[in-house]
XYZ file of C-alpha atoms in Angstrom:
205
model
C -6.382 -13.489 53.475
C -3.834 -16.299 53.708
C -1.744 -17.360 50.721
C -4.078 -20.242 49.965
C -7.018 -17.815 49.729
C -4.965 -15.463 47.588
C -4.263 -18.375 45.282
C -7.940 -19.319 45.095
C -9.125 -15.770 44.379
C -6.409 -15.057 41.807
C -6.228 -18.376 40.044
C -2.458 -18.432 40.546
C -0.916 -21.435 42.277
C 0.667 -21.086 45.703
C 3.995 -22.231 44.212
C 3.883 -19.471 41.583
C 2.903 -16.846 44.185
C 5.891 -17.860 46.330
C 8.108 -17.558 43.207
C 6.758 -14.046 42.543
C 7.475 -13.145 46.186
C 11.059 -14.416 45.904
C 11.579 -12.514 42.638
C 10.250 -9.290 44.136
C 7.268 -9.012 41.783
C 4.842 -9.274 44.684
C 5.337 -7.478 47.985
C 5.492 -9.626 51.145
C 2.308 -9.948 53.170
C 1.883 -8.862 56.786
C 3.705 -11.391 58.952
C 1.353 -13.044 61.468
C 3.608 -15.928 62.545
C 7.038 -17.341 61.741
C 5.741 -19.109 58.606
C 2.489 -17.289 57.943
C 1.496 -13.958 56.415
C -1.714 -12.159 55.515
C -2.461 -10.612 52.136
C -5.058 -8.061 51.067
C -6.857 -6.739 48.009
C -3.774 -4.818 46.914
C -1.829 -8.076 46.614
C -4.705 -9.602 44.664
C -4.842 -6.706 42.186
C -1.057 -6.751 41.700
C -1.103 -10.526 41.232
C -3.799 -10.254 38.573
C -1.731 -7.620 36.769
C 1.374 -9.824 36.925
C -0.663 -12.687 35.439
C -1.922 -10.372 32.679
C 1.581 -9.086 31.870
C 3.181 -12.546 31.783
C 0.266 -14.523 30.367
C -1.544 -12.068 28.071
C 1.369 -9.897 26.944
C 3.848 -12.749 27.239
C 6.490 -10.725 29.074
C 9.392 -12.361 30.891
C 9.588 -12.133 34.655
C 12.454 -9.616 34.474
C 10.601 -7.396 31.989
C 7.431 -7.677 34.083
C 9.391 -6.462 37.105
C 10.655 -3.467 35.082
C 7.108 -2.642 33.953
C 5.771 -2.898 37.515
C 8.563 -0.663 38.799
C 7.775 1.869 36.094
C 4.049 1.692 36.902
C 4.832 2.362 40.571
C 7.019 5.309 39.607
C 4.265 6.851 37.457
C 1.242 5.729 39.492
C -0.268 9.221 39.411
C 0.023 9.542 35.633
C -2.849 7.489 34.169
C -1.779 8.144 30.565
C 1.721 6.756 31.211
C 0.388 3.856 33.279
C -1.814 2.762 30.368
C 1.029 3.194 27.875
C 3.425 1.088 29.937
C 0.870 -1.631 30.625
C -0.171 -1.932 26.975
C 3.353 -1.678 25.610
C 2.493 1.428 23.580
C 5.336 3.202 25.406
C 8.847 1.780 25.582
C 10.542 1.563 28.965
C 13.641 3.269 27.609
C 11.844 5.891 25.459
C 14.355 5.264 22.672
C 13.167 6.783 19.355
C 12.472 4.360 16.510
C 14.985 3.955 13.671
C 14.544 6.561 10.947
C 13.246 5.148 7.621
C 11.275 6.612 4.693
C 8.204 4.725 5.956
C 8.870 6.006 9.467
C 8.833 9.547 8.123
C 5.530 8.840 6.411
C 4.088 7.478 9.678
C 5.230 10.661 11.392
C 3.464 12.708 8.718
C 0.306 10.674 9.218
C 0.416 11.209 12.987
C 0.901 14.935 12.434
C -1.983 15.093 9.933
C -4.266 13.330 12.400
C -3.174 15.625 15.221
C -2.436 12.615 17.399
C -0.259 12.746 20.515
C 1.884 9.643 19.998
C 5.389 9.362 21.494
C 8.272 9.098 19.031
C 9.382 5.834 20.681
C 5.964 4.188 20.448
C 6.521 0.631 19.093
C 3.337 0.946 17.022
C 5.079 3.566 14.856
C 7.770 1.043 13.948
C 5.187 -1.704 13.389
C 3.217 0.508 11.014
C 6.350 1.549 9.127
C 7.510 -2.067 8.769
C 4.095 -3.118 7.484
C 4.101 -0.347 4.894
C 7.591 -1.411 3.790
C 6.591 -5.084 3.518
C 3.458 -4.329 1.507
C 5.381 -2.074 -0.888
C 7.983 -4.789 -1.454
C 5.114 -7.068 -2.510
C 3.804 -4.517 -4.946
C 1.003 -3.154 -2.772
C 1.326 0.639 -2.598
C 0.279 1.807 0.836
C 0.682 5.436 1.837
C -0.635 7.629 4.565
C -3.569 8.783 2.434
C -4.779 5.186 2.181
C -4.308 4.729 5.914
C -6.092 7.921 6.915
C -9.700 6.574 6.862
C -8.514 3.466 8.746
C -6.923 5.732 11.337
C -10.220 7.566 11.799
C -11.937 4.253 12.465
C -9.162 3.426 14.974
C -9.898 6.722 16.750
C -13.494 5.642 17.305
C -12.366 2.237 18.548
C -9.926 3.863 20.977
C -12.742 6.024 22.382
C -14.808 2.907 23.046
C -11.778 1.225 24.650
C -11.066 4.087 27.055
C -14.778 4.554 27.863
C -14.663 1.124 29.531
C -11.982 2.354 31.952
C -13.983 5.324 33.191
C -14.566 5.244 36.943
C -11.502 3.114 37.783
C -9.218 4.824 40.289
C -6.706 2.157 41.252
C -3.686 2.241 38.896
C -3.167 -1.529 39.030
C -6.800 -2.268 38.249
C -6.786 0.299 35.460
C -3.639 -1.247 33.920
C -4.979 -4.790 34.192
C -8.398 -3.909 32.708
C -6.842 -1.993 29.852
C -4.447 -4.838 29.089
C -7.188 -7.462 29.081
C -9.610 -5.374 27.057
C -6.993 -4.459 24.468
C -5.082 -7.706 23.977
C -7.901 -10.180 24.501
C -10.435 -8.146 22.538
C -8.234 -7.885 19.453
C -9.136 -11.383 18.098
C -12.836 -10.460 18.462
C -12.294 -7.212 16.557
C -10.459 -9.111 13.824
C -13.335 -11.618 13.652
C -15.836 -8.772 13.298
C -13.751 -7.326 10.465
C -13.717 -10.661 8.636
C -17.488 -11.014 9.077
C -18.050 -7.461 7.843
C -15.854 -8.197 4.787
C -17.910 -11.316 4.004
C -21.119 -9.323 4.315
C -19.808 -6.532 2.101
C -18.614 -9.066 -0.462
C -22.054 -10.713 -0.519
C -23.654 -7.269 -0.993
C -21.360 -6.304 -3.845
C -21.264 -9.693 -5.540
C -24.673 -11.323 -5.094
C -24.810 -14.855 -6.378
């Protein structure tokens, strides 16, 4: 397909596609004339992933390039591809800062038997949340979090079930990113609705 068709199929403007080409995020097409090139499905899938990384995850162009390079390096490792696309793995694999809450998160992960990298940003997020809640007088420990973690396990199974059958690393990364990030507001809405329903059950008017 020509660049205009690539733009139409991807929803990305020709100007932006040319910018991605200049910045090295998108590989050049097959040259057919001095000022023309042809693009294929691979370009379309990569372009959709670029759009997801910059638009959905909000990454900068330079960080997106780093993620794409890392994805290409680990294309045969689906677990790492998903981790890099979703941001659950850091590019530098630097361990999180050690704090009392961080140690408690580590104990929770161990109790659950989960395989979660030490540098996973979610570890730090969970530790920071625990610290913030405790500073506000809300005691939150790993025993309180354990049943929530079990619910999260079931959600993760449903998430990954939707990726079964995908073989292209770029398509897998894009689908995982969209399902995870864009589905989160819906999951939060369901939680709020369930809370309202439970409140009505416990406190009938």
